[in-house]
PDB file of C-alpha atoms and ligand atoms in Angstrom:
ATOM      1  CA  UNK A   1      92.902  93.606 132.332  1.00  0.00           C
ATOM      2  CA  UNK A   2      92.850  92.820 128.528  1.00  0.00           C
ATOM      3  CA  UNK A   3      96.433  92.317 128.063  1.00  0.00           C
ATOM      4  CA  UNK A   4      99.407  91.774 130.281  1.00  0.00           C
ATOM      5  CA  UNK A   5     102.864  91.342 129.115  1.00  0.00           C
ATOM      6  CA  UNK A   6     105.466  89.941 131.827  1.00  0.00           C
ATOM      7  CA  UNK A   7     109.273  90.647 131.098  1.00  0.00           C
ATOM      8  CA  UNK A   8     108.765  89.542 127.431  1.00  0.00           C
ATOM      9  CA  UNK A   9     112.003  89.161 125.311  1.00  0.00           C
ATOM     10  CA  UNK A  10     112.279  88.528 121.478  1.00  0.00           C
ATOM     11  CA  UNK A  11     115.091  87.151 119.711  1.00  0.00           C
ATOM     12  CA  UNK A  12     115.096  86.732 115.936  1.00  0.00           C
ATOM     13  CA  UNK A  13     117.762  83.862 115.570  1.00  0.00           C
ATOM     14  CA  UNK A  14     120.388  84.884 118.094  1.00  0.00           C
ATOM     15  CA  UNK A  15     119.623  88.757 117.411  1.00  0.00           C
ATOM     16  CA  UNK A  16     117.872  90.413 120.442  1.00  0.00           C
ATOM     17  CA  UNK A  17     115.169  92.892 119.220  1.00  0.00           C
ATOM     18  CA  UNK A  18     113.339  93.716 122.730  1.00  0.00           C
ATOM     19  CA  UNK A  19     114.046  92.581 126.373  1.00  0.00           C
ATOM     20  CA  UNK A  20     112.345  93.044 129.574  1.00  0.00           C
ATOM     21  CA  UNK A  21     108.827  94.467 128.655  1.00  0.00           C
ATOM     22  CA  UNK A  22     105.949  94.569 131.132  1.00  0.00           C
ATOM     23  CA  UNK A  23     102.744  96.219 130.130  1.00  0.00           C
ATOM     24  CA  UNK A  24      99.075  96.202 130.855  1.00  0.00           C
ATOM     25  CA  UNK A  25      96.216  97.058 128.510  1.00  0.00           C
ATOM     26  CA  UNK A  26      93.114  98.022 130.548  1.00  0.00           C
ATOM     27  CA  UNK A  27      89.471  98.400 129.003  1.00  0.00           C
ATOM     28  CA  UNK A  28      88.599 101.713 127.714  1.00  0.00           C
ATOM     29  CA  UNK A  29      92.166 103.050 127.277  1.00  0.00           C
ATOM     30  CA  UNK A  30      94.457 104.162 124.343  1.00  0.00           C
ATOM     31  CA  UNK A  31      98.005 103.394 124.337  1.00  0.00           C
ATOM     32  CA  UNK A  32     100.423 104.642 121.983  1.00  0.00           C
ATOM     33  CA  UNK A  33     103.281 102.531 121.064  1.00  0.00           C
ATOM     34  CA  UNK A  34     106.186 104.803 120.135  1.00  0.00           C
ATOM     35  CA  UNK A  35     109.799 104.461 119.071  1.00  0.00           C
ATOM     36  CA  UNK A  36     112.427 105.147 116.449  1.00  0.00           C
ATOM     37  CA  UNK A  37     112.414 103.235 113.397  1.00  0.00           C
ATOM     38  CA  UNK A  38     113.527  99.438 114.023  1.00  0.00           C
ATOM     39  CA  UNK A  39     112.828  99.685 117.650  1.00  0.00           C
ATOM     40  CA  UNK A  40     110.729  96.889 117.663  1.00  0.00           C
ATOM     41  CA  UNK A  41     107.185  98.409 117.684  1.00  0.00           C
ATOM     42  CA  UNK A  42     105.719  95.761 115.292  1.00  0.00           C
ATOM     43  CA  UNK A  43     107.479  92.888 116.719  1.00  0.00           C
ATOM     44  CA  UNK A  44     106.003  93.748 120.240  1.00  0.00           C
ATOM     45  CA  UNK A  45     102.402  94.421 118.539  1.00  0.00           C
ATOM     46  CA  UNK A  46     102.678  90.891 117.036  1.00  0.00           C
ATOM     47  CA  UNK A  47     103.529  89.392 120.289  1.00  0.00           C
ATOM     48  CA  UNK A  48     100.675  91.189 121.770  1.00  0.00           C
ATOM     49  CA  UNK A  49      98.240  89.589 119.164  1.00  0.00           C
ATOM     50  CA  UNK A  50      99.574  86.246 119.814  1.00  0.00           C
ATOM     51  CA  UNK A  51     101.217  86.127 116.039  1.00  0.00           C
ATOM     52  CA  UNK A  52     104.441  85.898 117.342  1.00  0.00           C
ATOM     53  CA  UNK A  53     105.862  83.666 120.429  1.00  0.00           C
ATOM     54  CA  UNK A  54     107.898  85.603 123.214  1.00  0.00           C
ATOM     55  CA  UNK A  55     111.423  84.266 123.276  1.00  0.00           C
ATOM     56  CA  UNK A  56     111.125  84.627 127.267  1.00  0.00           C
ATOM     57  CA  UNK A  57     108.257  86.189 129.391  1.00  0.00           C
ATOM     58  CA  UNK A  58     104.660  85.782 129.042  1.00  0.00           C
ATOM     59  CA  UNK A  59     101.782  87.270 127.160  1.00  0.00           C
ATOM     60  CA  UNK A  60      98.524  86.887 128.621  1.00  0.00           C
ATOM     61  CA  UNK A  61      94.906  87.898 127.240  1.00  0.00           C
ATOM     62  CA  UNK A  62      92.314  88.618 129.839  1.00  0.00           C
ATOM     63  CA  UNK A  63      88.603  88.433 129.668  1.00  0.00           C
ATOM     64  CA  UNK A  64      86.786  90.512 127.516  1.00  0.00           C
ATOM     65  CA  UNK A  65      84.250  92.870 129.449  1.00  0.00           C
ATOM     66  CA  UNK A  66      81.703  92.726 126.590  1.00  0.00           C
ATOM     67  CA  UNK A  67      81.279  89.103 125.776  1.00  0.00           C
ATOM     68  CA  UNK A  68      79.419  89.886 122.442  1.00  0.00           C
ATOM     69  CA  UNK A  69      82.782  91.314 120.953  1.00  0.00           C
ATOM     70  CA  UNK A  70      85.404  89.283 119.344  1.00  0.00           C
ATOM     71  CA  UNK A  71      88.207  89.328 121.615  1.00  0.00           C
ATOM     72  CA  UNK A  72      91.114  90.566 119.227  1.00  0.00           C
ATOM     73  CA  UNK A  73      91.258  93.034 116.675  1.00  0.00           C
ATOM     74  CA  UNK A  74      94.611  93.182 114.657  1.00  0.00           C
ATOM     75  CA  UNK A  75      95.566  95.617 111.646  1.00  0.00           C
ATOM     76  CA  UNK A  76      99.017  95.000 110.676  1.00  0.00           C
ATOM     77  CA  UNK A  77     100.790  96.099 107.408  1.00  0.00           C
ATOM     78  CA  UNK A  78      98.931  93.448 105.170  1.00  0.00           C
ATOM     79  CA  UNK A  79      95.430  94.654 104.288  1.00  0.00           C
ATOM     80  CA  UNK A  80      93.675  90.984 103.803  1.00  0.00           C
ATOM     81  CA  UNK A  81      91.288  92.560 101.319  1.00  0.00           C
ATOM     82  CA  UNK A  82      90.476  90.368  98.339  1.00  0.00           C
ATOM     83  CA  UNK A  83      90.595  92.303  95.286  1.00  0.00           C
ATOM     84  CA  UNK A  84      88.343  90.183  93.107  1.00  0.00           C
ATOM     85  CA  UNK A  85      85.548  91.082  95.644  1.00  0.00           C
ATOM     86  CA  UNK A  86      83.607  93.986  96.126  1.00  0.00           C
ATOM     87  CA  UNK A  87      83.936  96.100  99.449  1.00  0.00           C
ATOM     88  CA  UNK A  88      80.594  94.588 100.577  1.00  0.00           C
ATOM     89  CA  UNK A  89      81.583  91.049  99.572  1.00  0.00           C
ATOM     90  CA  UNK A  90      84.818  91.621 101.503  1.00  0.00           C
ATOM     91  CA  UNK A  91      82.980  92.354 104.759  1.00  0.00           C
ATOM     92  CA  UNK A  92      80.489  89.561 104.112  1.00  0.00           C
ATOM     93  CA  UNK A  93      83.302  87.035 103.666  1.00  0.00           C
ATOM     94  CA  UNK A  94      85.007  88.189 106.721  1.00  0.00           C
ATOM     95  CA  UNK A  95      81.973  88.247 108.922  1.00  0.00           C
ATOM     96  CA  UNK A  96      81.125  84.480 107.828  1.00  0.00           C
ATOM     97  CA  UNK A  97      84.442  83.419 108.578  1.00  0.00           C
ATOM     98  CA  UNK A  98      84.315  84.551 111.998  1.00  0.00           C
ATOM     99  CA  UNK A  99      80.703  83.269 112.434  1.00  0.00           C
ATOM    100  CA  UNK A 100      79.266  86.622 113.248  1.00  0.00           C
ATOM    101  CA  UNK A 101      75.753  86.474 114.539  1.00  0.00           C
ATOM    102  CA  UNK A 102      73.207  87.195 111.638  1.00  0.00           C
ATOM    103  CA  UNK A 103      72.055  90.382 113.049  1.00  0.00           C
ATOM    104  CA  UNK A 104      75.702  91.660 112.886  1.00  0.00           C
ATOM    105  CA  UNK A 105      76.178  90.787 109.252  1.00  0.00           C
ATOM    106  CA  UNK A 106      72.782  91.252 107.578  1.00  0.00           C
ATOM    107  CA  UNK A 107      73.008  93.573 104.326  1.00  0.00           C
ATOM    108  CA  UNK A 108      72.038  96.471 106.487  1.00  0.00           C
ATOM    109  CA  UNK A 109      74.705  96.060 109.173  1.00  0.00           C
ATOM    110  CA  UNK A 110      77.246  95.599 106.533  1.00  0.00           C
ATOM    111  CA  UNK A 111      76.498  98.783 104.776  1.00  0.00           C
ATOM    112  CA  UNK A 112      76.132 100.880 107.797  1.00  0.00           C
ATOM    113  CA  UNK A 113      79.871  99.597 108.566  1.00  0.00           C
ATOM    114  CA  UNK A 114      81.036 100.861 105.124  1.00  0.00           C
ATOM    115  CA  UNK A 115      79.140 104.021 105.597  1.00  0.00           C
ATOM    116  CA  UNK A 116      80.941 104.950 108.849  1.00  0.00           C
ATOM    117  CA  UNK A 117      84.115 104.587 106.584  1.00  0.00           C
ATOM    118  CA  UNK A 118      82.620 106.813 103.883  1.00  0.00           C
ATOM    119  CA  UNK A 119      82.585 103.853 101.481  1.00  0.00           C
ATOM    120  CA  UNK A 120      79.044 103.002 100.991  1.00  0.00           C
ATOM    121  CA  UNK A 121      78.805 104.428  97.345  1.00  0.00           C
ATOM    122  CA  UNK A 122      81.605 102.131  96.520  1.00  0.00           C
ATOM    123  CA  UNK A 123      80.055  98.963  98.248  1.00  0.00           C
ATOM    124  CA  UNK A 124      79.308  97.061  95.136  1.00  0.00           C
ATOM    125  CA  UNK A 125      82.876  98.017  93.544  1.00  0.00           C
ATOM    126  CA  UNK A 126      85.769  95.786  93.191  1.00  0.00           C
ATOM    127  CA  UNK A 127      88.053  96.378  96.162  1.00  0.00           C
ATOM    128  CA  UNK A 128      91.021  95.830  93.599  1.00  0.00           C
ATOM    129  CA  UNK A 129      90.289  99.026  92.059  1.00  0.00           C
ATOM    130  CA  UNK A 130      90.319 101.042  95.451  1.00  0.00           C
ATOM    131  CA  UNK A 131      93.173 103.490  96.243  1.00  0.00           C
ATOM    132  CA  UNK A 132      95.605 102.868  99.123  1.00  0.00           C
ATOM    133  CA  UNK A 133      93.497 105.180 101.286  1.00  0.00           C
ATOM    134  CA  UNK A 134      90.258 103.441 100.420  1.00  0.00           C
ATOM    135  CA  UNK A 135      91.667  99.852 100.933  1.00  0.00           C
ATOM    136  CA  UNK A 136      92.883 100.952 104.493  1.00  0.00           C
ATOM    137  CA  UNK A 137      89.452 102.397 105.465  1.00  0.00           C
ATOM    138  CA  UNK A 138      87.947  99.044 104.206  1.00  0.00           C
ATOM    139  CA  UNK A 139      90.537  97.298 106.195  1.00  0.00           C
ATOM    140  CA  UNK A 140      89.597  98.903 109.273  1.00  0.00           C
ATOM    141  CA  UNK A 141      85.807  98.494 108.613  1.00  0.00           C
ATOM    142  CA  UNK A 142      86.781  94.703 108.369  1.00  0.00           C
ATOM    143  CA  UNK A 143      88.677  94.673 111.954  1.00  0.00           C
ATOM    144  CA  UNK A 144      85.967  96.934 113.640  1.00  0.00           C
ATOM    145  CA  UNK A 145      83.078  94.746 112.347  1.00  0.00           C
ATOM    146  CA  UNK A 146      84.020  92.408 115.234  1.00  0.00           C
ATOM    147  CA  UNK A 147      83.896  94.759 117.983  1.00  0.00           C
ATOM    148  CA  UNK A 148      87.082  93.731 119.326  1.00  0.00           C
ATOM    149  CA  UNK A 149      87.636  94.352 122.928  1.00  0.00           C
ATOM    150  CA  UNK A 150      91.674  94.595 122.313  1.00  0.00           C
ATOM    151  CA  UNK A 151      92.364  96.599 119.300  1.00  0.00           C
ATOM    152  CA  UNK A 152      95.815  96.445 117.970  1.00  0.00           C
ATOM    153  CA  UNK A 153      96.768  98.692 115.152  1.00  0.00           C
ATOM    154  CA  UNK A 154     100.094  99.248 113.304  1.00  0.00           C
ATOM    155  CA  UNK A 155     100.283 102.232 111.681  1.00  0.00           C
ATOM    156  CA  UNK A 156      96.595 102.586 110.335  1.00  0.00           C
ATOM    157  CA  UNK A 157      97.201 105.953 109.052  1.00  0.00           C
ATOM    158  CA  UNK A 158      99.648 104.727 106.334  1.00  0.00           C
ATOM    159  CA  UNK A 159      98.084 106.101 103.168  1.00  0.00           C
ATOM    160  CA  UNK A 160      95.305 107.893 104.518  1.00  0.00           C
ATOM    161  CA  UNK A 161      94.263 111.369 103.535  1.00  0.00           C
ATOM    162  CA  UNK A 162      93.297 114.281 106.020  1.00  0.00           C
ATOM    163  CA  UNK A 163      89.566 113.267 105.986  1.00  0.00           C
ATOM    164  CA  UNK A 164      90.424 109.606 106.313  1.00  0.00           C
ATOM    165  CA  UNK A 165      92.483 110.262 109.319  1.00  0.00           C
ATOM    166  CA  UNK A 166      89.574 112.177 111.193  1.00  0.00           C
ATOM    167  CA  UNK A 167      87.722 108.804 110.573  1.00  0.00           C
ATOM    168  CA  UNK A 168      90.339 106.808 111.815  1.00  0.00           C
ATOM    169  CA  UNK A 169      90.566 109.055 115.106  1.00  0.00           C
ATOM    170  CA  UNK A 170      87.004 109.071 115.331  1.00  0.00           C
ATOM    171  CA  UNK A 171      86.769 105.258 115.272  1.00  0.00           C
ATOM    172  CA  UNK A 172      89.686 104.825 117.781  1.00  0.00           C
ATOM    173  CA  UNK A 173      87.649 107.089 120.207  1.00  0.00           C
ATOM    174  CA  UNK A 174      84.459 105.423 119.663  1.00  0.00           C
ATOM    175  CA  UNK A 175      86.102 101.943 120.303  1.00  0.00           C
ATOM    176  CA  UNK A 176      87.587 103.577 123.594  1.00  0.00           C
ATOM    177  CA  UNK A 177      84.254 104.583 124.650  1.00  0.00           C
ATOM    178  CA  UNK A 178      82.679 101.064 124.248  1.00  0.00           C
ATOM    179  CA  UNK A 179      85.246  99.728 126.436  1.00  0.00           C
ATOM    180  CA  UNK A 180      87.874  98.433 124.260  1.00  0.00           C
ATOM    181  CA  UNK A 181      91.744  98.514 124.802  1.00  0.00           C
ATOM    182  CA  UNK A 182      93.789  99.826 122.144  1.00  0.00           C
ATOM    183  CA  UNK A 183      97.289  99.707 121.471  1.00  0.00           C
ATOM    184  CA  UNK A 184      98.489 101.784 118.268  1.00  0.00           C
ATOM    185  CA  UNK A 185     101.651 102.369 116.549  1.00  0.00           C
ATOM    186  CA  UNK A 186     101.469 105.807 115.140  1.00  0.00           C
ATOM    187  CA  UNK A 187     104.133 107.710 112.800  1.00  0.00           C
ATOM    188  CA  UNK A 188     102.684 110.955 114.366  1.00  0.00           C
ATOM    189  CA  UNK A 189     103.156 110.467 118.119  1.00  0.00           C
ATOM    190  CA  UNK A 190     103.457 114.082 119.093  1.00  0.00           C
ATOM    191  CA  UNK A 191     100.200 114.609 117.182  1.00  0.00           C
ATOM    192  CA  UNK A 192      98.253 111.964 118.642  1.00  0.00           C
ATOM    193  CA  UNK A 193      99.438 112.082 122.406  1.00  0.00           C
ATOM    194  CA  UNK A 194      96.290 114.141 122.921  1.00  0.00           C
ATOM    195  CA  UNK A 195      94.171 111.304 121.773  1.00  0.00           C
ATOM    196  CA  UNK A 196      95.872 108.750 124.000  1.00  0.00           C
ATOM    197  CA  UNK A 197      95.753 107.853 127.608  1.00  0.00           C
ATOM    198  CA  UNK A 198      99.150 106.072 127.967  1.00  0.00           C
ATOM    199  CA  UNK A 199     102.175 105.825 126.017  1.00  0.00           C
ATOM    200  CA  UNK A 200     104.725 102.635 125.771  1.00  0.00           C
ATOM    201  CA  UNK A 201     108.086 103.913 124.340  1.00  0.00           C
ATOM    202  CA  UNK A 202     110.993 101.513 123.392  1.00  0.00           C
ATOM    203  CA  UNK A 203     114.344 102.332 122.312  1.00  0.00           C
ATOM    204  CA  UNK A 204     117.695 100.587 122.414  1.00  0.00           C
ATOM    205  CA  UNK A 205     115.756  97.160 122.783  1.00  0.00           C
ATOM    206  CA  UNK A 206     113.977  98.152 125.938  1.00  0.00           C
ATOM    207  CA  UNK A 207     111.344 100.095 127.556  1.00  0.00           C
ATOM    208  CA  UNK A 208     112.107 103.726 127.858  1.00  0.00           C
ATOM    209  CA  UNK A 209     108.942 105.235 128.859  1.00  0.00           C
ATOM    210  CA  UNK A 210     105.688 103.636 130.194  1.00  0.00           C
ATOM    211  CA  UNK A 211     103.027 105.858 131.736  1.00  0.00           C
ATOM    212  CA  UNK A 212     100.526 108.695 131.140  1.00  0.00           C
ATOM    213  CA  UNK A 213     100.365 110.162 127.669  1.00  0.00           C
ATOM    214  CA  UNK A 214      99.976 113.718 129.550  1.00  0.00           C
ATOM    215  CA  UNK A 215     103.687 113.185 130.903  1.00  0.00           C
ATOM    216  CA  UNK A 216     105.345 111.942 127.984  1.00  0.00           C
ATOM    217  CA  UNK A 217     107.904 113.972 126.179  1.00  0.00           C
ATOM    218  CA  UNK A 218     108.622 112.708 122.627  1.00  0.00           C
ATOM    219  CA  UNK A 219     112.104 114.414 122.299  1.00  0.00           C
ATOM    220  CA  UNK A 220     113.512 112.731 125.275  1.00  0.00           C
ATOM    221  CA  UNK A 221     113.458 109.231 123.418  1.00  0.00           C
ATOM    222  CA  UNK A 222     114.396 110.885 120.169  1.00  0.00           C
ATOM    223  CA  UNK A 223     111.278 109.417 118.439  1.00  0.00           C
TER     224      UNK A 223
HETATM  225  N1  LIG B 301     110.664  88.214 111.056  1.00  0.00           N
HETATM  226  C1  LIG B 301     111.807  88.836 111.153  1.00  0.00           C
HETATM  227  N2  LIG B 301     113.079  88.136 111.140  1.00  0.00           N
HETATM  228  C2  LIG B 301     114.195  88.840 111.445  1.00  0.00           C
HETATM  229  N3  LIG B 301     114.313  90.034 111.977  1.00  0.00           N
HETATM  230  C3  LIG B 301     113.236  90.694 112.090  1.00  0.00           C
HETATM  231  C4  LIG B 301     111.794  90.342 111.694  1.00  0.00           C
HETATM  232  N4  LIG B 301     111.033  91.134 111.933  1.00  0.00           N
HETATM  233  C5  LIG B 301     111.481  92.082 112.333  1.00  0.00           C
HETATM  234  N5  LIG B 301     112.779  92.046 112.294  1.00  0.00           N
HETATM  235  C6  LIG B 301     113.989  92.881 112.709  1.00  0.00           C
HETATM  236  O1  LIG B 301     113.516  93.427 113.935  1.00  0.00           O
HETATM  237  C7  LIG B 301     113.820  94.919 114.338  1.00  0.00           C
HETATM  238  C8  LIG B 301     112.732  95.426 114.644  1.00  0.00           C
HETATM  239  O2  LIG B 301     111.797  95.567 113.662  1.00  0.00           O
HETATM  240  P1  LIG B 301     110.341  96.035 113.941  1.00  0.00           P
HETATM  241  O3  LIG B 301     109.550  95.989 112.487  1.00  0.00           O
HETATM  242  O4  LIG B 301     109.501  95.307 114.854  1.00  0.00           O
HETATM  243  O5  LIG B 301     110.596  97.389 114.296  1.00  0.00           O
HETATM  244  P2  LIG B 301     109.540  98.893 114.132  1.00  0.00           P
HETATM  245  O6  LIG B 301     110.064  99.860 115.435  1.00  0.00           O
HETATM  246  O7  LIG B 301     108.066  98.282 114.144  1.00  0.00           O
HETATM  247  O8  LIG B 301     110.153  99.616 112.901  1.00  0.00           O
HETATM  248  P3  LIG B 301     109.355 100.683 112.043  1.00  0.00           P
HETATM  249  O9  LIG B 301     109.010 102.015 112.950  1.00  0.00           O
HETATM  250  O10 LIG B 301     110.453 101.035 110.855  1.00  0.00           O
HETATM  251  O11 LIG B 301     108.110 100.073 111.416  1.00  0.00           O
HETATM  252  C9  LIG B 301     114.270  95.415 112.739  1.00  0.00           C
HETATM  253  O12 LIG B 301     115.673  95.490 112.912  1.00  0.00           O
HETATM  254  C10 LIG B 301     114.072  94.400 111.821  1.00  0.00           C
HETATM  255  O13 LIG B 301     114.648  94.297 110.718  1.00  0.00           O
END
């Protein structure tokens, strides 16, 4: 178990956003977090990340199966890309910030990480000049650099073109193959069902589906 939510509820002030959410994330699985706009998906992902505290219930993080990986990778709506730094410098800074072992943040390793995102030829250009899609790919490279065992993605496809989406899908599959547990808020749930193992759908402040992706019918919960 990488993550366990037990009867989680969240209030903003006295306004209830979600209630009674129980869910577990296991190693080597992709979960799509689905639900209509404003259902509380981002709120739930932040609770999973530990960026927000539940008003009731508990959020527990389990031991990472791969001790060499960072426990948690969270990709939210902010990119945390420094515009004055080059793509390479952004990754180098992030790696230093997280005390990554020298062999994992050598020039070769960082360039390889950029190459995977098809950003190597822009490695020494200022990130401030990047398009939305390029910045998002750099953001993904940043999060994946730590090989997180729990990967939480809040609409990572935002601003990505078709080719970049293919890279994103490949990286999600690769993370699952190395044993990571992934929770992914996607705007194209129907399209991404085939890429997922499980679905957690929320609507009307509660869980309306929790189970295998293969059995999930998006229309049933008006996503
Ligand atoms: N920090 C906050 N303070 C107060 N209300 C908030 C806060 N964050 C979110 N909300 C409210 O909580 C509700 C759920 O928001 P959330 O962003 O979690 O939904 P979502 O399902 O991710 O939406 P979308 O699909 O539009 O991104 C919304 O009504 C939102 O306005």
